[in-house]
PDB file of N, CA and C and ligand atoms in Angstrom:
ATOM      1  N   UNK A 157      -6.190 -10.767  18.974  1.00  0.00           N
ATOM      2  CA  UNK A 157      -5.793 -11.656  19.994  1.00  0.00           C
ATOM      3  C   UNK A 157      -4.745 -11.083  21.012  1.00  0.00           C
ATOM      4  N   UNK A 158      -4.378  -9.804  20.831  1.00  0.00           N
ATOM      5  CA  UNK A 158      -3.358  -9.244  21.647  1.00  0.00           C
ATOM      6  C   UNK A 158      -3.679  -9.300  23.107  1.00  0.00           C
ATOM      7  N   UNK A 159      -4.939  -9.002  23.435  1.00  0.00           N
ATOM      8  CA  UNK A 159      -5.296  -8.930  24.787  1.00  0.00           C
ATOM      9  C   UNK A 159      -5.215 -10.378  25.429  1.00  0.00           C
ATOM     10  N   UNK A 160      -5.518 -11.394  24.711  1.00  0.00           N
ATOM     11  CA  UNK A 160      -5.458 -12.736  25.257  1.00  0.00           C
ATOM     12  C   UNK A 160      -4.038 -13.183  25.343  1.00  0.00           C
ATOM     13  N   UNK A 161      -3.145 -12.749  24.504  1.00  0.00           N
ATOM     14  CA  UNK A 161      -1.689 -13.127  24.613  1.00  0.00           C
ATOM     15  C   UNK A 161      -1.201 -12.526  25.966  1.00  0.00           C
ATOM     16  N   UNK A 162      -1.679 -11.391  26.269  1.00  0.00           N
ATOM     17  CA  UNK A 162      -1.170 -10.703  27.459  1.00  0.00           C
ATOM     18  C   UNK A 162      -1.552 -11.549  28.644  1.00  0.00           C
ATOM     19  N   UNK A 163      -2.693 -12.112  28.653  1.00  0.00           N
ATOM     20  CA  UNK A 163      -3.093 -12.912  29.855  1.00  0.00           C
ATOM     21  C   UNK A 163      -2.554 -14.310  29.891  1.00  0.00           C
ATOM     22  N   UNK A 164      -2.057 -14.850  28.822  1.00  0.00           N
ATOM     23  CA  UNK A 164      -1.744 -16.212  28.697  1.00  0.00           C
ATOM     24  C   UNK A 164      -0.386 -16.487  29.426  1.00  0.00           C
ATOM     25  N   UNK A 165       0.556 -15.540  29.507  1.00  0.00           N
ATOM     26  CA  UNK A 165       1.842 -15.774  30.130  1.00  0.00           C
ATOM     27  C   UNK A 165       2.736 -16.449  29.181  1.00  0.00           C
ATOM     28  N   UNK A 166       3.894 -16.813  29.784  1.00  0.00           N
ATOM     29  CA  UNK A 166       4.964 -17.254  28.930  1.00  0.00           C
ATOM     30  C   UNK A 166       5.055 -18.820  28.929  1.00  0.00           C
ATOM     31  N   UNK A 167       4.378 -19.449  29.789  1.00  0.00           N
ATOM     32  CA  UNK A 167       4.559 -20.845  29.886  1.00  0.00           C
ATOM     33  C   UNK A 167       3.724 -21.728  28.965  1.00  0.00           C
ATOM     34  N   UNK A 168       3.030 -21.089  28.164  1.00  0.00           N
ATOM     35  CA  UNK A 168       2.131 -21.854  27.072  1.00  0.00           C
ATOM     36  C   UNK A 168       2.602 -21.446  25.741  1.00  0.00           C
ATOM     37  N   UNK A 169       2.554 -22.418  24.893  1.00  0.00           N
ATOM     38  CA  UNK A 169       2.808 -22.113  23.507  1.00  0.00           C
ATOM     39  C   UNK A 169       1.735 -21.170  22.958  1.00  0.00           C
ATOM     40  N   UNK A 170       2.221 -20.216  22.065  1.00  0.00           N
ATOM     41  CA  UNK A 170       1.234 -19.271  21.470  1.00  0.00           C
ATOM     42  C   UNK A 170       0.248 -19.998  20.599  1.00  0.00           C
ATOM     43  N   UNK A 171       0.768 -21.090  19.974  1.00  0.00           N
ATOM     44  CA  UNK A 171      -0.154 -21.715  18.989  1.00  0.00           C
ATOM     45  C   UNK A 171      -1.223 -22.610  19.518  1.00  0.00           C
ATOM     46  N   UNK A 172      -0.889 -23.283  20.683  1.00  0.00           N
ATOM     47  CA  UNK A 172      -1.804 -24.228  21.314  1.00  0.00           C
ATOM     48  C   UNK A 172      -2.855 -23.454  22.063  1.00  0.00           C
ATOM     49  N   UNK A 173      -3.974 -23.326  21.537  1.00  0.00           N
ATOM     50  CA  UNK A 173      -5.097 -22.673  22.249  1.00  0.00           C
ATOM     51  C   UNK A 173      -5.681 -23.737  23.291  1.00  0.00           C
ATOM     52  N   UNK A 174      -6.059 -23.415  24.376  1.00  0.00           N
ATOM     53  CA  UNK A 174      -6.709 -24.287  25.324  1.00  0.00           C
ATOM     54  C   UNK A 174      -8.131 -24.461  24.780  1.00  0.00           C
ATOM     55  N   UNK A 175      -8.816 -25.553  25.249  1.00  0.00           N
ATOM     56  CA  UNK A 175     -10.160 -25.804  24.897  1.00  0.00           C
ATOM     57  C   UNK A 175     -11.038 -24.588  25.239  1.00  0.00           C
ATOM     58  N   UNK A 176     -10.721 -24.011  26.413  1.00  0.00           N
ATOM     59  CA  UNK A 176     -11.459 -22.824  26.854  1.00  0.00           C
ATOM     60  C   UNK A 176     -11.263 -21.656  25.982  1.00  0.00           C
ATOM     61  N   UNK A 177     -10.130 -21.390  25.465  1.00  0.00           N
ATOM     62  CA  UNK A 177      -9.875 -20.315  24.585  1.00  0.00           C
ATOM     63  C   UNK A 177     -10.520 -20.561  23.194  1.00  0.00           C
ATOM     64  N   UNK A 178     -10.493 -21.801  22.772  1.00  0.00           N
ATOM     65  CA  UNK A 178     -11.106 -22.015  21.346  1.00  0.00           C
ATOM     66  C   UNK A 178     -12.642 -21.905  21.448  1.00  0.00           C
ATOM     67  N   UNK A 179     -13.213 -22.187  22.526  1.00  0.00           N
ATOM     68  CA  UNK A 179     -14.639 -22.355  22.556  1.00  0.00           C
ATOM     69  C   UNK A 179     -15.470 -21.223  23.209  1.00  0.00           C
ATOM     70  N   UNK A 180     -14.697 -20.308  23.913  1.00  0.00           N
ATOM     71  CA  UNK A 180     -15.287 -19.362  24.696  1.00  0.00           C
ATOM     72  C   UNK A 180     -15.948 -18.271  23.591  1.00  0.00           C
ATOM     73  N   UNK A 181     -17.165 -18.018  23.907  1.00  0.00           N
ATOM     74  CA  UNK A 181     -17.876 -17.084  22.938  1.00  0.00           C
ATOM     75  C   UNK A 181     -17.430 -15.722  23.190  1.00  0.00           C
ATOM     76  N   UNK A 182     -17.023 -14.938  22.167  1.00  0.00           N
ATOM     77  CA  UNK A 182     -16.539 -13.526  22.361  1.00  0.00           C
ATOM     78  C   UNK A 182     -17.414 -12.550  21.636  1.00  0.00           C
ATOM     79  N   UNK A 183     -18.542 -12.992  21.038  1.00  0.00           N
ATOM     80  CA  UNK A 183     -19.356 -12.054  20.284  1.00  0.00           C
ATOM     81  C   UNK A 183     -20.251 -11.408  21.183  1.00  0.00           C
ATOM     82  N   UNK A 184     -21.151 -10.610  20.601  1.00  0.00           N
ATOM     83  CA  UNK A 184     -22.150  -9.940  21.415  1.00  0.00           C
ATOM     84  C   UNK A 184     -23.320 -10.712  21.627  1.00  0.00           C
ATOM     85  N   UNK A 185     -24.098 -10.437  22.627  1.00  0.00           N
ATOM     86  CA  UNK A 185     -25.400 -11.162  22.865  1.00  0.00           C
ATOM     87  C   UNK A 185     -26.437 -10.124  23.009  1.00  0.00           C
ATOM     88  N   UNK A 186     -27.705 -10.538  22.704  1.00  0.00           N
ATOM     89  CA  UNK A 186     -28.836  -9.621  22.786  1.00  0.00           C
ATOM     90  C   UNK A 186     -29.200  -9.370  24.262  1.00  0.00           C
ATOM     91  N   UNK A 187     -29.984  -8.399  24.599  1.00  0.00           N
ATOM     92  CA  UNK A 187     -30.419  -8.091  25.880  1.00  0.00           C
ATOM     93  C   UNK A 187     -31.521  -9.073  26.285  1.00  0.00           C
ATOM     94  N   UNK A 188     -31.541  -9.365  27.589  1.00  0.00           N
ATOM     95  CA  UNK A 188     -32.614 -10.103  28.272  1.00  0.00           C
ATOM     96  C   UNK A 188     -33.951  -9.625  28.033  1.00  0.00           C
ATOM     97  N   UNK A 189     -34.880 -10.388  27.482  1.00  0.00           N
ATOM     98  CA  UNK A 189     -36.258  -9.833  27.224  1.00  0.00           C
ATOM     99  C   UNK A 189     -36.950  -9.598  28.582  1.00  0.00           C
ATOM    100  N   UNK A 190     -36.514 -10.158  29.673  1.00  0.00           N
ATOM    101  CA  UNK A 190     -37.159  -9.974  31.002  1.00  0.00           C
ATOM    102  C   UNK A 190     -36.684  -8.716  31.738  1.00  0.00           C
ATOM    103  N   UNK A 191     -35.321  -8.587  31.736  1.00  0.00           N
ATOM    104  CA  UNK A 191     -34.749  -7.501  32.678  1.00  0.00           C
ATOM    105  C   UNK A 191     -33.867  -6.563  31.903  1.00  0.00           C
ATOM    106  N   UNK A 192     -33.498  -6.786  30.684  1.00  0.00           N
ATOM    107  CA  UNK A 192     -32.754  -5.890  29.864  1.00  0.00           C
ATOM    108  C   UNK A 192     -31.288  -6.022  29.931  1.00  0.00           C
ATOM    109  N   UNK A 193     -30.771  -6.780  30.877  1.00  0.00           N
ATOM    110  CA  UNK A 193     -29.306  -6.959  30.971  1.00  0.00           C
ATOM    111  C   UNK A 193     -28.767  -7.921  29.829  1.00  0.00           C
ATOM    112  N   UNK A 194     -27.584  -7.621  29.382  1.00  0.00           N
ATOM    113  CA  UNK A 194     -27.069  -8.466  28.342  1.00  0.00           C
ATOM    114  C   UNK A 194     -27.024  -9.911  28.787  1.00  0.00           C
ATOM    115  N   UNK A 195     -27.363 -10.833  27.838  1.00  0.00           N
ATOM    116  CA  UNK A 195     -27.439 -12.236  28.142  1.00  0.00           C
ATOM    117  C   UNK A 195     -25.997 -12.770  28.129  1.00  0.00           C
ATOM    118  N   UNK A 196     -25.754 -13.891  28.844  1.00  0.00           N
ATOM    119  CA  UNK A 196     -24.429 -14.531  28.907  1.00  0.00           C
ATOM    120  C   UNK A 196     -24.515 -15.702  28.015  1.00  0.00           C
ATOM    121  N   UNK A 197     -23.419 -15.860  27.183  1.00  0.00           N
ATOM    122  CA  UNK A 197     -23.221 -16.988  26.415  1.00  0.00           C
ATOM    123  C   UNK A 197     -21.824 -17.452  26.600  1.00  0.00           C
ATOM    124  N   UNK A 198     -21.628 -18.523  27.322  1.00  0.00           N
ATOM    125  CA  UNK A 198     -20.268 -18.922  27.751  1.00  0.00           C
ATOM    126  C   UNK A 198     -19.446 -19.524  26.651  1.00  0.00           C
ATOM    127  N   UNK A 199     -19.961 -20.366  25.988  1.00  0.00           N
ATOM    128  CA  UNK A 199     -19.267 -21.099  24.860  1.00  0.00           C
ATOM    129  C   UNK A 199     -19.937 -20.945  23.597  1.00  0.00           C
ATOM    130  N   UNK A 200     -19.259 -21.052  22.423  1.00  0.00           N
ATOM    131  CA  UNK A 200     -19.830 -20.867  21.113  1.00  0.00           C
ATOM    132  C   UNK A 200     -21.071 -21.768  20.954  1.00  0.00           C
ATOM    133  N   UNK A 201     -21.038 -22.972  21.520  1.00  0.00           N
ATOM    134  CA  UNK A 201     -22.098 -23.882  21.367  1.00  0.00           C
ATOM    135  C   UNK A 201     -23.227 -23.828  22.376  1.00  0.00           C
ATOM    136  N   UNK A 202     -23.077 -22.952  23.432  1.00  0.00           N
ATOM    137  CA  UNK A 202     -23.938 -22.856  24.494  1.00  0.00           C
ATOM    138  C   UNK A 202     -25.155 -22.034  24.172  1.00  0.00           C
ATOM    139  N   UNK A 203     -26.169 -22.322  24.942  1.00  0.00           N
ATOM    140  CA  UNK A 203     -27.427 -21.467  24.922  1.00  0.00           C
ATOM    141  C   UNK A 203     -27.110 -20.211  25.713  1.00  0.00           C
ATOM    142  N   UNK A 204     -27.869 -19.145  25.397  1.00  0.00           N
ATOM    143  CA  UNK A 204     -27.794 -17.927  26.254  1.00  0.00           C
ATOM    144  C   UNK A 204     -28.630 -17.928  27.404  1.00  0.00           C
ATOM    145  N   UNK A 205     -28.204 -17.277  28.404  1.00  0.00           N
ATOM    146  CA  UNK A 205     -28.961 -17.180  29.655  1.00  0.00           C
ATOM    147  C   UNK A 205     -28.727 -15.864  30.426  1.00  0.00           C
ATOM    148  N   UNK A 206     -29.607 -15.418  31.223  1.00  0.00           N
ATOM    149  CA  UNK A 206     -29.422 -14.209  31.985  1.00  0.00           C
ATOM    150  C   UNK A 206     -28.941 -14.504  33.350  1.00  0.00           C
ATOM    151  N   UNK A 207     -27.900 -13.831  33.789  1.00  0.00           N
ATOM    152  CA  UNK A 207     -27.389 -14.155  35.168  1.00  0.00           C
ATOM    153  C   UNK A 207     -28.225 -13.463  36.269  1.00  0.00           C
ATOM    154  N   UNK A 208     -28.998 -12.443  35.846  1.00  0.00           N
ATOM    155  CA  UNK A 208     -29.791 -11.679  36.803  1.00  0.00           C
ATOM    156  C   UNK A 208     -31.126 -12.440  37.079  1.00  0.00           C
ATOM    157  N   UNK A 209     -31.944 -12.683  36.098  1.00  0.00           N
ATOM    158  CA  UNK A 209     -33.217 -13.237  36.328  1.00  0.00           C
ATOM    159  C   UNK A 209     -33.303 -14.759  35.942  1.00  0.00           C
ATOM    160  N   UNK A 210     -32.199 -15.287  35.507  1.00  0.00           N
ATOM    161  CA  UNK A 210     -32.210 -16.777  35.120  1.00  0.00           C
ATOM    162  C   UNK A 210     -32.884 -17.075  33.902  1.00  0.00           C
ATOM    163  N   UNK A 211     -33.228 -16.053  33.089  1.00  0.00           N
ATOM    164  CA  UNK A 211     -33.911 -16.318  31.817  1.00  0.00           C
ATOM    165  C   UNK A 211     -33.105 -17.199  31.033  1.00  0.00           C
ATOM    166  N   UNK A 212     -33.604 -18.225  30.445  1.00  0.00           N
ATOM    167  CA  UNK A 212     -32.907 -19.215  29.600  1.00  0.00           C
ATOM    168  C   UNK A 212     -32.475 -20.418  30.434  1.00  0.00           C
ATOM    169  N   UNK A 213     -32.659 -20.293  31.767  1.00  0.00           N
ATOM    170  CA  UNK A 213     -32.227 -21.467  32.514  1.00  0.00           C
ATOM    171  C   UNK A 213     -33.406 -22.221  33.146  1.00  0.00           C
ATOM    172  N   UNK A 214     -34.641 -21.856  32.697  1.00  0.00           N
ATOM    173  CA  UNK A 214     -35.853 -22.382  33.457  1.00  0.00           C
ATOM    174  C   UNK A 214     -35.979 -23.845  33.284  1.00  0.00           C
ATOM    175  N   UNK A 215     -35.321 -24.518  32.348  1.00  0.00           N
ATOM    176  CA  UNK A 215     -35.601 -25.886  32.021  1.00  0.00           C
ATOM    177  C   UNK A 215     -35.357 -26.762  33.205  1.00  0.00           C
ATOM    178  N   UNK A 216     -34.323 -26.540  33.957  1.00  0.00           N
ATOM    179  CA  UNK A 216     -34.100 -27.413  35.205  1.00  0.00           C
ATOM    180  C   UNK A 216     -34.162 -26.527  36.420  1.00  0.00           C
ATOM    181  N   UNK A 217     -33.934 -25.226  36.348  1.00  0.00           N
ATOM    182  CA  UNK A 217     -34.008 -24.416  37.529  1.00  0.00           C
ATOM    183  C   UNK A 217     -32.832 -24.496  38.360  1.00  0.00           C
ATOM    184  N   UNK A 218     -31.839 -25.196  38.010  1.00  0.00           N
ATOM    185  CA  UNK A 218     -30.646 -25.367  38.804  1.00  0.00           C
ATOM    186  C   UNK A 218     -29.439 -24.732  38.234  1.00  0.00           C
ATOM    187  N   UNK A 219     -29.009 -23.650  38.734  1.00  0.00           N
ATOM    188  CA  UNK A 219     -27.875 -22.907  38.177  1.00  0.00           C
ATOM    189  C   UNK A 219     -26.636 -23.767  38.007  1.00  0.00           C
ATOM    190  N   UNK A 220     -26.383 -24.471  39.099  1.00  0.00           N
ATOM    191  CA  UNK A 220     -25.066 -25.318  39.137  1.00  0.00           C
ATOM    192  C   UNK A 220     -25.034 -26.265  37.944  1.00  0.00           C
ATOM    193  N   UNK A 221     -26.241 -26.822  37.608  1.00  0.00           N
ATOM    194  CA  UNK A 221     -26.094 -27.816  36.526  1.00  0.00           C
ATOM    195  C   UNK A 221     -25.691 -27.224  35.150  1.00  0.00           C
ATOM    196  N   UNK A 222     -25.649 -25.950  35.060  1.00  0.00           N
ATOM    197  CA  UNK A 222     -25.211 -25.289  33.847  1.00  0.00           C
ATOM    198  C   UNK A 222     -23.631 -25.647  33.637  1.00  0.00           C
ATOM    199  N   UNK A 223     -23.023 -26.031  34.654  1.00  0.00           N
ATOM    200  CA  UNK A 223     -21.600 -26.346  34.606  1.00  0.00           C
ATOM    201  C   UNK A 223     -21.221 -27.602  33.873  1.00  0.00           C
ATOM    202  N   UNK A 224     -22.269 -28.577  33.866  1.00  0.00           N
ATOM    203  CA  UNK A 224     -22.020 -29.831  33.270  1.00  0.00           C
ATOM    204  C   UNK A 224     -22.472 -29.860  31.814  1.00  0.00           C
ATOM    205  N   UNK A 225     -21.744 -30.428  30.919  1.00  0.00           N
ATOM    206  CA  UNK A 225     -22.093 -30.552  29.616  1.00  0.00           C
ATOM    207  C   UNK A 225     -23.159 -31.722  29.276  1.00  0.00           C
ATOM    208  N   UNK A 226     -24.033 -31.494  28.402  1.00  0.00           N
ATOM    209  CA  UNK A 226     -24.895 -32.457  27.875  1.00  0.00           C
ATOM    210  C   UNK A 226     -24.028 -33.383  27.090  1.00  0.00           C
ATOM    211  N   UNK A 227     -24.509 -34.638  26.855  1.00  0.00           N
ATOM    212  CA  UNK A 227     -23.756 -35.517  26.092  1.00  0.00           C
ATOM    213  C   UNK A 227     -23.693 -35.053  24.600  1.00  0.00           C
ATOM    214  N   UNK A 228     -24.619 -34.326  24.209  1.00  0.00           N
ATOM    215  CA  UNK A 228     -24.657 -33.836  22.833  1.00  0.00           C
ATOM    216  C   UNK A 228     -23.546 -32.706  22.673  1.00  0.00           C
ATOM    217  N   UNK A 229     -23.515 -31.740  23.689  1.00  0.00           N
ATOM    218  CA  UNK A 229     -22.367 -30.817  23.644  1.00  0.00           C
ATOM    219  C   UNK A 229     -21.064 -31.440  23.692  1.00  0.00           C
ATOM    220  N   UNK A 230     -20.992 -32.450  24.598  1.00  0.00           N
ATOM    221  CA  UNK A 230     -19.669 -33.047  24.843  1.00  0.00           C
ATOM    222  C   UNK A 230     -19.227 -33.788  23.494  1.00  0.00           C
ATOM    223  N   UNK A 231     -20.149 -34.364  22.837  1.00  0.00           N
ATOM    224  CA  UNK A 231     -19.849 -35.048  21.641  1.00  0.00           C
ATOM    225  C   UNK A 231     -19.358 -34.181  20.485  1.00  0.00           C
ATOM    226  N   UNK A 232     -19.986 -32.929  20.446  1.00  0.00           N
ATOM    227  CA  UNK A 232     -19.495 -31.977  19.492  1.00  0.00           C
ATOM    228  C   UNK A 232     -18.043 -31.578  19.751  1.00  0.00           C
ATOM    229  N   UNK A 233     -17.730 -31.363  20.973  1.00  0.00           N
ATOM    230  CA  UNK A 233     -16.391 -30.917  21.375  1.00  0.00           C
ATOM    231  C   UNK A 233     -15.423 -32.096  21.062  1.00  0.00           C
ATOM    232  N   UNK A 234     -15.837 -33.342  21.519  1.00  0.00           N
ATOM    233  CA  UNK A 234     -15.064 -34.428  21.236  1.00  0.00           C
ATOM    234  C   UNK A 234     -14.698 -34.649  19.770  1.00  0.00           C
ATOM    235  N   UNK A 235     -15.778 -34.557  18.955  1.00  0.00           N
ATOM    236  CA  UNK A 235     -15.587 -34.560  17.429  1.00  0.00           C
ATOM    237  C   UNK A 235     -14.649 -33.548  16.952  1.00  0.00           C
ATOM    238  N   UNK A 236     -14.739 -32.351  17.395  1.00  0.00           N
ATOM    239  CA  UNK A 236     -14.032 -31.237  16.845  1.00  0.00           C
ATOM    240  C   UNK A 236     -12.570 -31.295  17.377  1.00  0.00           C
ATOM    241  N   UNK A 237     -12.254 -32.130  18.231  1.00  0.00           N
ATOM    242  CA  UNK A 237     -10.947 -32.339  18.786  1.00  0.00           C
ATOM    243  C   UNK A 237     -10.380 -33.744  18.214  1.00  0.00           C
ATOM    244  N   UNK A 238     -10.983 -34.161  17.177  1.00  0.00           N
ATOM    245  CA  UNK A 238     -10.413 -35.413  16.567  1.00  0.00           C
ATOM    246  C   UNK A 238     -10.678 -36.678  17.372  1.00  0.00           C
ATOM    247  N   UNK A 239     -11.812 -36.567  18.172  1.00  0.00           N
ATOM    248  CA  UNK A 239     -12.247 -37.744  18.997  1.00  0.00           C
ATOM    249  C   UNK A 239     -11.109 -38.032  19.942  1.00  0.00           C
ATOM    250  N   UNK A 240     -10.436 -37.141  20.501  1.00  0.00           N
ATOM    251  CA  UNK A 240      -9.405 -37.307  21.450  1.00  0.00           C
ATOM    252  C   UNK A 240      -9.966 -37.734  22.821  1.00  0.00           C
ATOM    253  N   UNK A 241      -9.350 -38.702  23.369  1.00  0.00           N
ATOM    254  CA  UNK A 241      -9.938 -39.397  24.660  1.00  0.00           C
ATOM    255  C   UNK A 241      -9.801 -38.328  25.745  1.00  0.00           C
ATOM    256  N   UNK A 242      -9.149 -37.289  25.667  1.00  0.00           N
ATOM    257  CA  UNK A 242      -9.040 -36.213  26.703  1.00  0.00           C
ATOM    258  C   UNK A 242     -10.343 -35.392  26.757  1.00  0.00           C
ATOM    259  N   UNK A 243     -11.118 -35.506  25.622  1.00  0.00           N
ATOM    260  CA  UNK A 243     -12.265 -34.627  25.451  1.00  0.00           C
ATOM    261  C   UNK A 243     -13.683 -35.390  25.606  1.00  0.00           C
ATOM    262  N   UNK A 244     -13.598 -36.516  26.429  1.00  0.00           N
ATOM    263  CA  UNK A 244     -14.883 -37.351  26.533  1.00  0.00           C
ATOM    264  C   UNK A 244     -15.775 -36.805  27.495  1.00  0.00           C
ATOM    265  N   UNK A 245     -15.249 -35.910  28.473  1.00  0.00           N
ATOM    266  CA  UNK A 245     -16.057 -35.348  29.492  1.00  0.00           C
ATOM    267  C   UNK A 245     -16.743 -36.333  30.445  1.00  0.00           C
ATOM    268  N   UNK A 246     -16.205 -37.490  30.540  1.00  0.00           N
ATOM    269  CA  UNK A 246     -16.819 -38.481  31.451  1.00  0.00           C
ATOM    270  C   UNK A 246     -17.770 -39.471  30.719  1.00  0.00           C
ATOM    271  N   UNK A 247     -18.024 -39.157  29.497  1.00  0.00           N
ATOM    272  CA  UNK A 247     -18.948 -40.053  28.604  1.00  0.00           C
ATOM    273  C   UNK A 247     -18.091 -41.183  28.009  1.00  0.00           C
ATOM    274  N   UNK A 248     -18.747 -42.229  27.724  1.00  0.00           N
ATOM    275  CA  UNK A 248     -18.049 -43.333  26.935  1.00  0.00           C
ATOM    276  C   UNK A 248     -18.146 -42.906  25.437  1.00  0.00           C
ATOM    277  N   UNK A 249     -17.222 -43.610  24.642  1.00  0.00           N
ATOM    278  CA  UNK A 249     -17.163 -43.209  23.237  1.00  0.00           C
ATOM    279  C   UNK A 249     -18.506 -43.685  22.580  1.00  0.00           C
ATOM    280  N   UNK A 250     -19.140 -44.793  23.087  1.00  0.00           N
ATOM    281  CA  UNK A 250     -20.402 -45.289  22.521  1.00  0.00           C
ATOM    282  C   UNK A 250     -21.456 -44.080  22.682  1.00  0.00           C
ATOM    283  N   UNK A 251     -21.422 -43.582  23.878  1.00  0.00           N
ATOM    284  CA  UNK A 251     -22.466 -42.516  24.208  1.00  0.00           C
ATOM    285  C   UNK A 251     -22.198 -41.269  23.277  1.00  0.00           C
ATOM    286  N   UNK A 252     -20.953 -40.940  23.119  1.00  0.00           N
ATOM    287  CA  UNK A 252     -20.654 -39.827  22.219  1.00  0.00           C
ATOM    288  C   UNK A 252     -20.923 -40.068  20.832  1.00  0.00           C
ATOM    289  N   UNK A 253     -20.686 -41.308  20.301  1.00  0.00           N
ATOM    290  CA  UNK A 253     -20.985 -41.535  18.921  1.00  0.00           C
ATOM    291  C   UNK A 253     -22.477 -41.475  18.746  1.00  0.00           C
ATOM    292  N   UNK A 254     -23.240 -42.101  19.660  1.00  0.00           N
ATOM    293  CA  UNK A 254     -24.767 -42.070  19.620  1.00  0.00           C
ATOM    294  C   UNK A 254     -25.200 -40.719  19.478  1.00  0.00           C
ATOM    295  N   UNK A 255     -24.628 -39.712  20.279  1.00  0.00           N
ATOM    296  CA  UNK A 255     -25.195 -38.356  20.332  1.00  0.00           C
ATOM    297  C   UNK A 255     -24.911 -37.706  18.986  1.00  0.00           C
ATOM    298  N   UNK A 256     -23.880 -38.170  18.239  1.00  0.00           N
ATOM    299  CA  UNK A 256     -23.604 -37.514  16.948  1.00  0.00           C
ATOM    300  C   UNK A 256     -24.456 -38.029  15.818  1.00  0.00           C
ATOM    301  N   UNK A 257     -25.046 -39.198  16.081  1.00  0.00           N
ATOM    302  CA  UNK A 257     -25.875 -39.824  15.047  1.00  0.00           C
ATOM    303  C   UNK A 257     -27.371 -39.364  15.024  1.00  0.00           C
TER     304      UNK A 257
HETATM  305 ZN1  LIG B 399     -32.868 -11.087  32.832  1.00  0.00          ZN
END
């Protein structure tokens, strides 16, 4: 974690990881079957996709929509944070509960 401590600065507690830090995927990814570039996996629960040829993003064809969480992903994060209301990502608790069931 030394490298991350370096970038965090002094204004944050060392123990309190942000959501971003806890969930950012840091492992390796396989190469894209289309163009051979390494695939991108943004978060530990995210699917992999290729930034060059959009492999893995075909389902909606809209790169921007990758920024928004599905209710299912949001529910998993919400649950892993003790169902904290700060992690509802705009969904209602009923929607999140339904996605977990
Ligand atoms: Zn590709």
